[in-house]
Short mmCIF file of C-alpha atoms in Angstrom, two decimals:
data_model
loop_
_atom_site.label_atom_id
_atom_site.label_comp_id
_atom_site.label_asym_id
_atom_site.label_seq_id
_atom_site.Cartn_x
_atom_site.Cartn_y
_atom_site.Cartn_z
CA UNK A 1 74.89 57.38 69.69
CA UNK A 2 75.89 54.07 68.12
CA UNK A 3 79.11 52.62 69.54
CA UNK A 4 80.65 52.79 65.82
CA UNK A 5 80.15 56.71 65.89
CA UNK A 6 81.58 57.41 69.43
CA UNK A 7 84.93 58.27 68.13
CA UNK A 8 83.54 61.32 66.10
CA UNK A 9 84.40 64.84 67.46
CA UNK A 10 82.17 67.91 67.81
CA UNK A 11 81.99 70.29 64.70
CA UNK A 12 84.79 72.63 64.67
CA UNK A 13 87.11 70.55 66.59
CA UNK A 14 89.80 68.13 65.13
CA UNK A 15 92.72 65.94 65.98
CA UNK A 16 96.26 67.18 64.73
CA UNK A 17 98.16 64.28 63.28
CA UNK A 18 101.93 63.79 63.52
CA UNK A 19 102.94 65.40 60.09
CA UNK A 20 101.21 68.75 61.07
CA UNK A 21 101.80 68.58 64.77
CA UNK A 22 105.55 68.50 64.10
CA UNK A 23 105.20 71.75 62.22
CA UNK A 24 102.92 73.46 64.67
CA UNK A 25 105.08 72.56 67.62
CA UNK A 26 108.29 73.76 65.91
CA UNK A 27 106.48 76.99 65.09
CA UNK A 28 105.34 77.46 68.60
CA UNK A 29 108.81 77.03 70.05
CA UNK A 30 110.32 79.21 67.36
CA UNK A 31 107.84 81.97 68.05
CA UNK A 32 108.05 82.05 71.71
CA UNK A 33 111.94 82.01 71.54
CA UNK A 34 111.63 85.06 69.08
CA UNK A 35 109.22 86.85 71.47
CA UNK A 36 111.62 86.14 74.30
CA UNK A 37 114.41 87.74 72.30
CA UNK A 38 112.48 90.69 72.10
CA UNK A 39 111.98 91.00 75.81
CA UNK A 40 108.55 89.46 76.14
CA UNK A 41 108.09 87.27 79.32
CA UNK A 42 106.33 83.91 78.93
CA UNK A 43 103.26 83.35 81.07
CA UNK A 44 100.99 80.40 81.34
CA UNK A 45 97.27 81.07 82.07
CA UNK A 46 94.52 78.60 83.44
CA UNK A 47 92.29 77.14 80.76
CA UNK A 48 89.31 77.85 83.01
CA UNK A 49 88.42 80.51 85.80
CA UNK A 50 85.70 82.39 87.22
CA UNK A 51 83.55 84.24 84.75
CA UNK A 52 83.88 87.60 86.41
CA UNK A 53 87.63 87.57 85.84
CA UNK A 54 87.14 86.67 82.01
CA UNK A 55 84.47 89.23 81.80
CA UNK A 56 86.90 92.02 81.93
CA UNK A 57 86.69 92.20 78.19
CA UNK A 58 83.29 90.66 77.77
CA UNK A 59 81.65 93.74 79.16
CA UNK A 60 82.94 95.83 76.23
CA UNK A 61 83.07 93.05 73.60
CA UNK A 62 79.75 91.10 73.29
CA UNK A 63 81.39 88.92 70.63
CA UNK A 64 83.68 87.59 73.25
CA UNK A 65 81.13 86.90 75.83
CA UNK A 66 79.15 85.00 73.31
CA UNK A 67 82.19 83.01 72.34
CA UNK A 68 82.91 81.89 75.96
CA UNK A 69 81.68 78.45 77.26
CA UNK A 70 80.11 78.78 80.69
CA UNK A 71 79.78 75.98 83.28
CA UNK A 72 79.02 75.63 86.99
CA UNK A 73 81.98 74.84 89.35
CA UNK A 74 81.02 71.81 91.25
CA UNK A 75 83.15 72.94 94.21
CA UNK A 76 81.99 76.40 94.69
CA UNK A 77 78.57 76.71 92.68
CA UNK A 78 79.95 79.69 90.93
CA UNK A 79 79.93 80.29 87.24
CA UNK A 80 83.08 79.40 85.42
CA UNK A 81 84.34 80.37 81.94
CA UNK A 82 86.41 78.47 79.62
CA UNK A 83 88.89 81.03 78.09
CA UNK A 84 88.01 82.27 74.61
CA UNK A 85 90.90 84.81 74.56
CA UNK A 86 93.90 84.98 76.77
CA UNK A 87 94.18 88.78 76.79
CA UNK A 88 91.96 89.26 79.88
CA UNK A 89 93.99 86.62 81.82
CA UNK A 90 97.29 88.47 81.05
CA UNK A 91 95.69 91.76 82.07
CA UNK A 92 94.80 90.12 85.30
CA UNK A 93 98.25 89.00 85.77
CA UNK A 94 99.54 92.45 85.09
CA UNK A 95 97.17 94.16 87.45
CA UNK A 96 97.32 91.84 90.56
CA UNK A 97 99.53 88.71 90.19
CA UNK A 98 102.63 90.33 88.81
CA UNK A 99 102.05 94.10 89.05
CA UNK A 100 105.18 95.71 87.38
CA UNK A 101 105.78 99.39 87.58
CA UNK A 102 106.40 100.91 84.18
CA UNK A 103 106.19 98.87 81.05
CA UNK A 104 105.53 95.25 81.11
CA UNK A 105 105.75 92.73 78.28
CA UNK A 106 104.20 89.30 78.13
CA UNK A 107 103.79 86.51 75.59
CA UNK A 108 101.68 83.42 75.69
CA UNK A 109 100.69 80.24 73.63
CA UNK A 110 97.82 77.99 74.50
CA UNK A 111 94.58 76.47 73.38
CA UNK A 112 91.44 78.66 73.69
CA UNK A 113 87.69 77.52 73.16
CA UNK A 114 85.05 79.23 71.24
CA UNK A 115 81.35 78.21 71.37
CA UNK A 116 81.09 78.76 67.56
CA UNK A 117 83.69 78.95 64.79
CA UNK A 118 84.85 82.59 64.54
CA UNK A 119 85.16 82.56 60.82
CA UNK A 120 84.72 80.56 57.69
CA UNK A 121 86.40 77.00 57.89
CA UNK A 122 87.91 77.81 61.30
CA UNK A 123 88.48 75.75 64.41
CA UNK A 124 86.60 76.02 67.62
CA UNK A 125 89.88 75.43 69.53
CA UNK A 126 92.47 77.68 68.21
CA UNK A 127 96.16 77.45 69.29
CA UNK A 128 96.48 81.15 70.17
CA UNK A 129 99.81 82.82 70.47
CA UNK A 130 100.16 86.49 71.23
CA UNK A 131 101.91 89.33 72.97
CA UNK A 132 100.83 92.14 75.22
CA UNK A 133 102.55 95.40 76.12
CA UNK A 134 101.24 97.23 79.25
CA UNK A 135 102.06 100.65 80.64
CA UNK A 136 102.75 102.69 77.61
CA UNK A 137 100.23 105.07 75.81
CA UNK A 138 102.79 106.24 73.22
CA UNK A 139 102.70 105.67 69.44
CA UNK A 140 106.07 104.10 69.82
CA UNK A 141 104.55 101.20 71.68
CA UNK A 142 101.94 100.65 68.86
CA UNK A 143 104.90 100.76 66.24
CA UNK A 144 106.93 98.10 68.35
CA UNK A 145 103.90 95.96 68.52
CA UNK A 146 103.15 96.16 64.90
CA UNK A 147 106.95 95.66 63.95
CA UNK A 148 106.80 92.59 66.33
CA UNK A 149 103.84 91.08 64.66
CA UNK A 150 105.21 91.54 61.19
CA UNK A 151 108.65 90.00 62.29
CA UNK A 152 106.79 87.14 63.81
CA UNK A 153 105.01 86.34 60.61
CA UNK A 154 108.42 86.59 58.68
CA UNK A 155 109.86 84.06 61.27
CA UNK A 156 106.97 81.78 60.43
CA UNK A 157 108.15 81.99 56.67
CA UNK A 158 105.02 84.04 55.58
CA UNK A 159 106.71 87.30 54.92
CA UNK A 160 106.27 87.23 51.01
CA UNK A 161 103.42 89.36 49.80
CA UNK A 162 101.89 90.09 53.11
CA UNK A 163 99.70 93.07 53.46
CA UNK A 164 99.18 95.16 56.66
CA UNK A 165 96.00 96.91 57.38
CA UNK A 166 95.97 99.83 59.77
CA UNK A 167 92.96 101.65 61.31
CA UNK A 168 92.01 103.79 64.21
CA UNK A 169 88.53 103.79 66.06
CA UNK A 170 89.20 107.18 67.33
CA UNK A 171 88.29 108.80 63.99
CA UNK A 172 84.84 107.30 64.04
CA UNK A 173 84.41 107.44 67.77
CA UNK A 174 85.22 111.22 67.91
CA UNK A 175 82.85 112.03 65.08
CA UNK A 176 80.09 110.23 66.87
CA UNK A 177 80.71 112.45 70.01
CA UNK A 178 80.89 115.47 67.94
CA UNK A 179 77.54 114.78 66.28
CA UNK A 180 76.01 113.64 69.61
CA UNK A 181 74.45 110.47 68.01
CA UNK A 182 72.53 107.85 69.91
CA UNK A 183 73.91 104.45 70.43
CA UNK A 184 71.35 102.91 67.97
CA UNK A 185 72.38 105.36 65.17
CA UNK A 186 75.99 104.63 66.00
CA UNK A 187 75.40 100.77 65.61
CA UNK A 188 73.84 101.45 62.22
CA UNK A 189 76.59 103.52 60.96
CA UNK A 190 79.08 100.78 62.13
CA UNK A 191 77.08 98.14 60.29
CA UNK A 192 77.10 100.25 57.02
CA UNK A 193 80.76 100.79 57.35
CA UNK A 194 81.62 97.29 57.86
CA UNK A 195 79.66 96.32 54.84
CA UNK A 196 81.03 99.04 52.64
CA UNK A 197 77.54 100.02 51.64
CA UNK A 198 78.25 103.46 50.13
CA UNK A 199 74.75 103.97 48.62
CA UNK A 200 73.00 103.23 51.88
CA UNK A 201 75.47 105.18 53.70
CA UNK A 202 74.85 108.32 51.66
CA UNK A 203 71.12 107.88 52.20
CA UNK A 204 71.47 107.22 55.91
CA UNK A 205 73.81 110.16 56.54
CA UNK A 206 71.98 112.79 54.50
CA UNK A 207 70.03 114.08 57.41
CA UNK A 208 72.61 113.50 60.21
CA UNK A 209 74.64 116.15 61.82
CA UNK A 210 78.10 116.06 60.11
CA UNK A 211 76.34 113.76 57.62
CA UNK A 212 78.69 114.56 54.66
CA UNK A 213 81.68 113.90 57.11
CA UNK A 214 80.36 110.43 57.99
CA UNK A 215 79.87 109.74 54.25
CA UNK A 216 83.29 111.11 53.49
CA UNK A 217 84.80 108.85 56.22
CA UNK A 218 83.50 105.75 54.42
CA UNK A 219 83.94 107.16 50.91
CA UNK A 220 87.66 107.69 51.48
CA UNK A 221 88.36 105.36 54.29
CA UNK A 222 91.62 104.11 52.58
CA UNK A 223 93.09 107.50 51.66
CA UNK A 224 94.18 109.83 54.44
CA UNK A 225 95.17 112.65 51.91
CA UNK A 226 91.61 112.48 50.54
CA UNK A 227 90.03 112.54 53.94
CA UNK A 228 92.19 115.63 54.82
CA UNK A 229 90.96 117.31 51.61
CA UNK A 230 87.25 116.43 51.91
CA UNK A 231 86.41 116.52 55.69
CA UNK A 232 85.17 119.63 57.00
CA UNK A 233 87.44 122.07 58.94
CA UNK A 234 85.39 121.53 62.11
CA UNK A 235 86.08 117.94 62.06
CA UNK A 236 89.63 118.05 61.21
CA UNK A 237 90.45 120.62 63.93
CA UNK A 238 88.71 118.62 66.63
CA UNK A 239 91.39 117.64 69.22
CA UNK A 240 90.33 113.92 69.50
CA UNK A 241 89.85 113.45 65.77
CA UNK A 242 93.24 115.11 65.04
CA UNK A 243 95.12 113.12 67.62
CA UNK A 244 93.81 109.90 66.09
CA UNK A 245 94.45 111.02 62.56
CA UNK A 246 98.00 112.13 63.41
CA UNK A 247 98.52 108.79 65.39
CA UNK A 248 97.51 106.68 62.35
CA UNK A 249 99.55 108.75 59.88
CA UNK A 250 102.59 108.55 62.13
CA UNK A 251 102.36 104.86 62.62
CA UNK A 252 102.09 104.28 59.04
CA UNK A 253 105.10 106.33 58.23
CA UNK A 254 107.16 104.64 61.01
CA UNK A 255 106.13 101.09 59.97
CA UNK A 256 106.99 101.88 56.37
CA UNK A 257 110.38 103.15 57.27
CA UNK A 258 111.12 99.82 59.01
CA UNK A 259 109.44 97.84 56.32
CA UNK A 260 110.13 99.67 52.96
CA UNK A 261 108.75 96.94 50.71
CA UNK A 262 105.66 96.20 52.85
CA UNK A 263 102.27 97.10 51.38
CA UNK A 264 100.44 98.92 53.88
CA UNK A 265 96.54 99.75 53.69
CA UNK A 266 94.57 102.19 55.63
CA UNK A 267 90.91 101.56 56.53
CA UNK A 268 89.50 104.05 59.16
CA UNK A 269 86.09 102.42 59.18
CA UNK A 270 87.42 98.77 59.83
CA UNK A 271 85.45 98.71 63.17
CA UNK A 272 85.93 95.02 64.18
CA UNK A 273 85.69 94.78 67.95
CA UNK A 274 84.96 98.55 67.90
CA UNK A 275 83.76 98.61 71.50
CA UNK A 276 86.89 96.64 72.69
CA UNK A 277 89.63 98.56 71.02
CA UNK A 278 90.43 102.19 71.96
CA UNK A 279 92.86 103.32 69.33
CA UNK A 280 95.17 101.87 66.60
CA UNK A 281 93.98 98.59 65.07
CA UNK A 282 96.37 96.43 62.88
CA UNK A 283 96.05 93.19 61.07
CA UNK A 284 98.33 91.17 58.68
CA UNK A 285 96.89 89.45 55.60
CA UNK A 286 98.27 86.97 53.05
CA UNK A 287 97.16 86.21 49.52
CA UNK A 288 94.63 83.63 49.03
CA UNK A 289 93.73 83.77 52.84
CA UNK A 290 90.37 85.25 53.85
CA UNK A 291 91.01 85.69 57.54
CA UNK A 292 94.04 87.61 59.04
CA UNK A 293 97.20 85.83 59.89
CA UNK A 294 97.50 88.01 62.91
CA UNK A 295 95.64 91.00 64.40
CA UNK A 296 95.52 93.30 67.34
CA UNK A 297 95.28 96.83 68.53
CA UNK A 298 95.23 99.13 71.35
CA UNK A 299 92.92 98.59 74.35
CA UNK A 300 93.67 101.08 77.06
CA UNK A 301 92.18 100.86 80.51
CA UNK A 302 91.81 97.07 80.23
CA UNK A 303 92.96 96.49 83.97
CA UNK A 304 90.25 98.72 85.30
CA UNK A 305 88.12 95.57 85.90
CA UNK A 306 90.89 94.48 88.28
CA UNK A 307 91.36 97.90 89.94
CA UNK A 308 94.39 98.84 87.91
CA UNK A 309 93.65 100.57 84.68
CA UNK A 310 96.77 100.55 82.25
CA UNK A 311 97.30 101.60 78.74
CA UNK A 312 97.83 98.32 76.75
CA UNK A 313 98.38 97.12 73.08
CA UNK A 314 98.83 93.67 71.80
CA UNK A 315 98.25 91.07 69.12
CA UNK A 316 97.49 87.35 68.69
CA UNK A 317 97.39 84.78 65.88
CA UNK A 318 96.30 81.07 65.55
CA UNK A 319 99.32 78.85 65.11
CA UNK A 320 96.91 76.39 63.24
CA UNK A 321 96.25 79.01 60.70
CA UNK A 322 99.78 80.10 60.41
CA UNK A 323 100.94 76.47 59.72
CA UNK A 324 97.95 75.51 57.31
CA UNK A 325 99.11 73.68 54.41
CA UNK A 326 102.69 72.71 55.91
CA UNK A 327 103.54 69.11 56.72
CA UNK A 328 106.73 67.48 57.76
CA UNK A 329 107.88 63.92 57.71
CA UNK A 330 110.33 63.19 60.52
CA UNK A 331 113.55 60.84 59.75
CA UNK A 332 112.89 57.95 61.77
CA UNK A 333 115.77 55.44 62.10
CA UNK A 334 115.03 51.79 63.18
CA UNK A 335 117.61 49.86 65.17
CA UNK A 336 117.76 46.16 65.60
CA UNK A 337 117.05 44.85 69.02
CA UNK A 338 120.01 43.85 71.12
CA UNK A 339 122.26 45.09 74.02
CA UNK A 340 125.58 45.03 72.42
CA UNK A 341 127.68 47.97 73.49
CA UNK A 342 128.61 49.07 69.94
CA UNK A 343 124.79 48.90 69.05
CA UNK A 344 123.79 51.03 71.92
CA UNK A 345 126.52 53.51 71.47
CA UNK A 346 125.38 53.79 67.80
CA UNK A 347 121.78 54.47 68.83
CA UNK A 348 122.92 57.07 71.37
CA UNK A 349 125.12 58.76 68.77
CA UNK A 350 122.30 58.92 66.28
CA UNK A 351 119.98 60.36 68.68
CA UNK A 352 122.58 63.04 69.68
CA UNK A 353 122.44 64.00 65.95
CA UNK A 354 118.70 65.08 66.41
CA UNK A 355 117.27 61.98 64.75
CA UNK A 356 114.58 59.74 66.04
CA UNK A 357 115.65 56.12 66.82
CA UNK A 358 113.26 53.19 67.53
CA UNK A 359 114.91 50.04 68.66
CA UNK A 360 112.79 46.83 67.70
CA UNK A 361 110.97 44.88 70.35
CA UNK A 362 110.48 41.22 70.65
CA UNK A 363 109.84 39.52 67.24
CA UNK A 364 109.28 43.01 65.50
CA UNK A 365 110.71 43.79 62.19
CA UNK A 366 110.84 46.73 59.90
CA UNK A 367 107.18 46.22 59.13
CA UNK A 368 106.31 47.07 62.53
CA UNK A 369 107.48 50.68 62.03
CA UNK A 370 105.57 51.72 58.92
CA UNK A 371 106.80 55.29 58.99
CA UNK A 372 110.53 54.40 59.28
CA UNK A 373 112.82 56.15 56.70
CA UNK A 374 116.26 54.61 57.66
CA UNK A 375 117.67 51.92 59.64
CA UNK A 376 120.93 51.11 61.63
CA UNK A 377 122.82 48.34 59.88
CA UNK A 378 126.14 46.67 60.66
CA UNK A 379 128.54 46.91 57.79
CA UNK A 380 131.95 45.39 58.43
CA UNK A 381 131.54 45.89 62.15
CA UNK A 382 130.44 49.54 61.81
CA UNK A 383 126.95 50.59 62.48
CA UNK A 384 125.78 52.81 59.55
CA UNK A 385 122.67 54.60 58.78
CA UNK A 386 121.05 53.55 55.56
CA UNK A 387 117.98 54.71 53.71
CA UNK A 388 115.17 52.13 53.66
#
C-alpha cells in the first residue's frame, strides 16, 4: 500500500470525531447510570478470550459464530475469539465468576467486533450496551426487561413515535414438534416466514401435517385474535403452544398498561436468531430507521455450557446507532498565558462551572485554538467570560 494510503481504515470501521464522541460518551454514562438506578450491576468483560467460552452461544447461533474473529494465542497456541457479543461473557460471569443464588442483574457497555457488518450501512465495531437478567423464568422478568429497554430509549431522547415488536419462538417451535417435521423442512419454513412469502408458504404447506396451521401462523402473524379463530383446536390446546400464546398475550397487555401510548405490534413468525432464543422476543423501532434501536429476548439455559444452566432474558443496543445524527459542540474558553493568582483562580472557577478552559502556551494566540467559543478577558480588574 502506498504511504499516502496507510491512514485508511478497513471497511465498516471508522473514527468517531469530537462532535459525535461527546454525544456518545454522554449517552453511555447516562444509560449506565439509568441501568444502575434499576438495580443492574455494571461488569467489564475482556475483549478477547478462548473461543470455547465465546461458543456458549455460537453452538446455537451460527450467525454469531460467523461474526466472530478468530486468532491464535501466541502464548498458549489455543484459538481465541474477539467478542462479537457480550452476552456469553456475562453468562460466564453469572455461572462461575460471580455465581449469585436467585435473580442476578447485570449491565455492560463496550466495543464488540464483527467479521462483516450485521446490517445495511452499519459498523463492524458497534459500541454495545445491554442488560441481562438471570435466574427468573417468569413473565414478570420479560416485562421488566421490555420496560427497561423502552425506558432506556426514552432516556436517550428517542421515545417519540417508537414501535415495539413482540414475538415468541415457542409458537413455531411447538408446531414443528407437533407435526414431527425434519430440520430441513423447519429451515425452509423459517425462511418463508422471514420473507413473508405467503403464496410460496401456501404451496409449501399444502401437503404438510398441520399444513393449514402453518399457513395460518404466517397469514395472521400479527393478529392474536385471528390466530385464535383460525388455528385448529388441536394446536390451540397443545400445552406448549398454549403456554407460548398466553405468555405473548400477557406480556403485550402488561407492557401496554405501563406504556398506554406505545404502539405495539405482534409478529409470531419473526424468527431472527430462532435457534438462540427460547421464548419471548422483543425489539424497538423508530420511524425512518431500518434496523432496530434495541432488541433482545429470552434465552433460557444459556449457562449450561459453563455447567450452570439458568433462565435468562436480556437486550442490547448499539450506542452509535442510538446517537446517529446527533452532534454537540462544546463550549471552550481560552485563557491567556500567565501565572497571576487572579487569573488562575478565574480559570479554576470557570472549570468548576463545567466548562472547558484552555490556557495559551508560549507565543500562541486565539488562532491556535480554532474550536474556541469564548475567552477569559480582564475587564476593569475582573476576569470575565466573553463570546468570541
